[in-house]
């Protein structure tokens, strides 16, 4: 078994505790912004103003939708103490991605750039950022798996961890880091090989949704619908949409 005893709190400022999770989420956002700046420098048909404004729109819309989905998933918990809704804790990756995409799509209607083109540039950065974010989850002890006797199971021992202490669980956060890096490699290989614009982003959504539906059976959580977790239900819906669009629209780009 692997023991994780690292303190999830990186440092404190007065009464405010800054957790490694928050630091890694901030780093993940930075990864996306720097990736898009790099694309502009390489000649992408975007301006730096497009990137900055998309970030200013996408980040808050992602946070809002992410928090909304988390509250819906844990409604019984927040009903007991509604004040916790405005706390920084409790976000969902699906909400962050879908919320940010919605915000950027709305902005693209007024920003003078093609959303599909933008989304294809963004896709590898998003999955890479998710891998970075899951490092924070690993330290934090959130998003942990069900109990296991496998030799690579992880045991959390720090009292500030969100995972159950002293119980070996599946390291689903580490599983996801590996899968995200694999998807990142696949997306890099597919760049410039698919048409029309937006197809690469659909591939990203499809591959990640497949993963989330599957890993949901190894993750601890509360049933949301038909015994499935919320992320699994959303994953199935996203899969139904993206697969239909990929089959109907996407073609291999001939040299």
Coordinates of C-alpha atoms in Angstrom, one line a residue:
X1 CA 0.0 0.0 0.0
X2 CA 1.0 3.6 -0.6
X3 CA 0.7 6.1 2.3
X4 CA 0.0 9.7 1.7
X5 CA 0.7 11.8 4.8
X6 CA 1.3 15.2 3.1
X7 CA -0.6 18.1 4.6
X8 CA -3.2 19.3 2.1
X9 CA -2.8 22.8 3.5
X10 CA 0.2 24.5 1.8
X11 CA 0.2 27.5 4.1
X12 CA -2.0 29.8 6.1
X13 CA -2.5 33.6 6.0
X14 CA -4.1 34.6 9.3
X15 CA -7.3 32.6 9.5
X16 CA -7.2 31.6 5.8
X17 CA -5.8 28.2 4.8
X18 CA -4.5 27.8 1.3
X19 CA -4.7 24.2 0.2
X20 CA -2.5 22.6 -2.4
X21 CA -5.8 21.9 -4.3
X22 CA -6.4 25.6 -4.9
X23 CA -2.8 26.1 -5.9
X24 CA -2.9 23.3 -8.5
X25 CA -6.3 24.6 -9.9
X26 CA -4.7 28.0 -10.3
X27 CA -1.7 26.4 -12.0
X28 CA -4.1 24.4 -14.3
X29 CA -5.8 27.7 -15.4
X30 CA -2.4 29.2 -16.0
X31 CA -1.4 26.2 -18.2
X32 CA -4.5 26.8 -20.4
X33 CA -3.8 30.5 -20.7
X34 CA -0.1 30.0 -21.5
X35 CA -1.0 27.3 -24.0
X36 CA -3.3 29.7 -25.9
X37 CA -0.8 32.5 -25.8
X38 CA 1.7 30.0 -27.3
X39 CA -0.8 29.2 -30.1
X40 CA -1.2 32.9 -30.9
X41 CA 2.6 33.3 -31.1
X42 CA 2.7 30.4 -33.5
X43 CA 0.3 32.1 -35.8
X44 CA -3.2 31.1 -34.6
X45 CA -6.0 33.3 -36.0
X46 CA -6.6 34.9 -32.7
X47 CA -5.5 38.0 -30.8
X48 CA -4.1 38.3 -27.3
X49 CA -7.3 40.3 -26.5
X50 CA -9.4 37.2 -27.5
X51 CA -7.4 35.0 -25.1
X52 CA -7.6 37.5 -22.2
X53 CA -11.3 38.1 -22.6
X54 CA -12.1 34.4 -23.1
X55 CA -10.3 33.8 -19.8
X56 CA -12.2 36.6 -18.0
X57 CA -15.4 35.1 -19.3
X58 CA -14.7 31.4 -19.1
X59 CA -13.2 31.3 -15.6
X60 CA -16.1 32.7 -13.7
X61 CA -18.7 30.9 -15.9
X62 CA -16.9 27.7 -15.3
X63 CA -16.7 28.3 -11.5
X64 CA -20.4 29.1 -11.3
X65 CA -21.6 26.1 -13.3
X66 CA -19.1 23.8 -11.5
X67 CA -20.4 25.0 -8.1
X68 CA -24.0 24.7 -9.3
X69 CA -23.6 21.0 -10.3
X70 CA -21.8 20.2 -7.0
X71 CA -24.6 21.8 -5.0
X72 CA -27.2 19.8 -7.0
X73 CA -25.3 16.6 -6.4
X74 CA -25.0 17.3 -2.6
X75 CA -28.3 19.0 -2.1
X76 CA -29.1 17.3 1.1
X77 CA -25.8 18.3 2.6
X78 CA -26.1 22.0 1.6
X79 CA -29.8 22.1 2.6
X80 CA -28.6 21.7 6.2
X81 CA -26.2 24.7 6.0
X82 CA -26.9 26.8 2.9
X83 CA -24.1 29.2 3.9
X84 CA -21.6 26.6 2.7
X85 CA -22.7 27.1 -0.9
X86 CA -20.6 30.2 -1.2
X87 CA -17.5 28.6 0.2
X88 CA -14.6 27.8 -2.1
X89 CA -14.8 24.1 -1.6
X90 CA -16.8 21.8 -3.8
X91 CA -16.3 22.0 -7.6
X92 CA -16.9 19.6 -10.4
X93 CA -14.7 19.2 -13.4
X94 CA -17.6 18.7 -15.8
X95 CA -19.2 21.9 -14.5
X96 CA -15.9 23.8 -14.9
X97 CA -15.4 22.6 -18.5
X98 CA -19.0 22.9 -19.7
X99 CA -19.5 26.2 -17.9
X100 CA -16.3 27.7 -19.4
X101 CA -17.2 26.4 -22.9
X102 CA -20.6 28.0 -22.6
X103 CA -19.2 31.3 -21.6
X104 CA -16.6 31.3 -24.4
X105 CA -19.2 30.3 -26.9
X106 CA -21.3 33.3 -26.0
X107 CA -18.3 35.5 -26.2
X108 CA -17.4 34.1 -29.6
X109 CA -20.7 35.4 -30.9
X110 CA -19.4 38.9 -30.2
X111 CA -15.7 38.5 -30.3
X112 CA -15.2 37.9 -34.0
X113 CA -13.6 34.5 -33.9
X114 CA -14.9 31.0 -34.8
X115 CA -15.7 28.9 -31.7
X116 CA -14.9 25.6 -33.3
X117 CA -11.5 26.8 -34.3
X118 CA -10.9 28.2 -30.8
X119 CA -12.1 25.0 -29.2
X120 CA -9.8 22.8 -31.2
X121 CA -6.8 24.9 -30.1
X122 CA -8.1 24.7 -26.5
X123 CA -8.7 21.0 -26.3
X124 CA -5.2 19.7 -25.6
X125 CA -4.6 22.5 -23.1
X126 CA -7.8 21.6 -21.2
X127 CA -7.0 17.9 -20.7
X128 CA -3.4 18.8 -19.7
X129 CA -4.8 21.2 -17.2
X130 CA -7.1 18.5 -15.8
X131 CA -4.0 16.3 -15.2
X132 CA -2.4 19.2 -13.3
X133 CA -5.6 19.8 -11.3
X134 CA -5.8 16.1 -10.3
X135 CA -2.4 16.4 -8.6
X136 CA -4.2 18.8 -6.2
X137 CA -6.9 16.2 -5.7
X138 CA -4.4 13.6 -4.9
X139 CA -2.8 15.7 -2.2
X140 CA -6.2 17.0 -1.0
X141 CA -7.7 13.5 -0.6
X142 CA -10.8 14.4 -2.6
X143 CA -12.2 12.4 -5.5
X144 CA -10.9 9.2 -3.9
X145 CA -11.9 5.7 -4.9
X146 CA -13.6 2.9 -3.1
X147 CA -11.8 0.6 -0.7
X148 CA -9.3 -1.8 -2.3
X149 CA -6.8 -4.5 -1.3
X150 CA -4.7 -3.9 -4.4
X151 CA -1.0 -3.3 -3.7
X152 CA -1.2 0.2 -5.3
X153 CA -4.1 1.3 -3.1
X154 CA -3.4 4.6 -1.2
X155 CA -3.9 5.2 2.5
X156 CA -4.4 8.8 3.7
X157 CA -3.2 9.6 7.2
X158 CA -3.3 13.4 7.6
X159 CA -6.3 14.6 9.6
X160 CA -6.9 17.5 7.1
X161 CA -7.4 15.1 4.2
X162 CA -10.9 14.7 2.8
X163 CA -10.4 10.9 2.3
X164 CA -11.2 8.4 5.0
X165 CA -8.2 7.9 7.2
X166 CA -6.4 4.6 7.5
X167 CA -8.4 2.9 4.7
X168 CA -6.8 1.7 1.5
X169 CA -8.7 3.2 -1.5
X170 CA -8.3 3.2 -5.3
X171 CA -6.0 6.1 -6.3
X172 CA -8.6 7.3 -8.9
X173 CA -7.0 10.7 -9.0
X174 CA -3.7 9.1 -10.2
X175 CA -5.6 6.9 -12.6
X176 CA -7.1 10.1 -14.1
X177 CA -3.7 11.8 -14.3
X178 CA -2.5 8.9 -16.4
X179 CA -5.6 8.8 -18.6
X180 CA -5.5 12.6 -19.1
X181 CA -1.9 12.5 -20.3
X182 CA -2.8 9.7 -22.7
X183 CA -5.7 11.7 -24.1
X184 CA -3.4 14.7 -24.4
X185 CA -1.1 12.6 -26.6
X186 CA -4.0 11.4 -28.7
X187 CA -5.2 14.9 -29.3
X188 CA -1.8 16.2 -30.3
X189 CA -1.5 13.3 -32.8
X190 CA -5.0 14.2 -34.2
X191 CA -4.4 17.9 -34.6
X192 CA -4.8 19.0 -38.2
X193 CA -6.2 15.5 -39.2
X194 CA -9.9 16.1 -38.7
X195 CA -12.5 18.4 -40.2
X196 CA -14.7 20.4 -39.7
X197 CA -13.4 22.8 -37.0
X198 CA -14.5 21.7 -33.6
X199 CA -14.0 18.0 -34.3
X200 CA -10.9 17.8 -32.1
X201 CA -12.8 19.2 -29.2
X202 CA -15.6 16.7 -29.7
X203 CA -13.0 13.9 -29.6
X204 CA -11.7 15.3 -26.3
X205 CA -15.2 15.4 -24.8
X206 CA -15.9 11.8 -26.1
X207 CA -12.7 10.3 -24.7
X208 CA -12.9 12.0 -21.4
X209 CA -16.6 11.2 -21.0
X210 CA -15.9 7.5 -21.7
X211 CA -13.3 7.6 -18.9
X212 CA -15.6 9.3 -16.4
X213 CA -18.4 6.9 -17.0
X214 CA -16.0 4.0 -16.4
X215 CA -14.0 5.3 -13.5
X216 CA -17.3 6.2 -11.7
X217 CA -17.6 2.6 -10.7
X218 CA -14.3 2.8 -8.8
X219 CA -15.0 6.2 -7.2
X220 CA -16.7 6.8 -3.9
X221 CA -19.7 9.0 -4.1
X222 CA -23.5 9.3 -3.7
X223 CA -25.9 7.9 -6.3
X224 CA -27.5 10.6 -8.4
X225 CA -29.7 8.7 -10.9
X226 CA -30.3 5.0 -11.5
X227 CA -27.5 4.2 -9.1
X228 CA -25.0 6.2 -11.1
X229 CA -23.0 9.2 -10.0
X230 CA -23.7 12.6 -11.3
X231 CA -20.6 12.7 -13.4
X232 CA -21.5 9.3 -15.0
X233 CA -25.0 10.6 -15.9
X234 CA -23.5 13.8 -17.4
X235 CA -20.9 11.6 -19.2
X236 CA -23.5 9.5 -20.8
X237 CA -25.4 12.6 -22.0
X238 CA -22.2 14.2 -23.4
X239 CA -21.3 10.9 -25.1
X240 CA -24.7 10.6 -26.8
X241 CA -24.3 14.1 -28.2
X242 CA -20.6 14.0 -29.2
X243 CA -20.7 10.6 -30.8
X244 CA -23.7 11.6 -32.9
X245 CA -21.9 14.8 -34.0
X246 CA -18.7 12.9 -34.7
X247 CA -20.5 10.3 -36.8
X248 CA -22.5 12.8 -38.7
X249 CA -20.0 15.6 -39.2
X250 CA -16.4 14.6 -38.6
X251 CA -14.2 13.4 -41.5
X252 CA -10.5 12.5 -41.8
X253 CA -8.7 15.3 -43.5
X254 CA -7.1 14.2 -46.7
X255 CA -3.6 15.3 -47.4

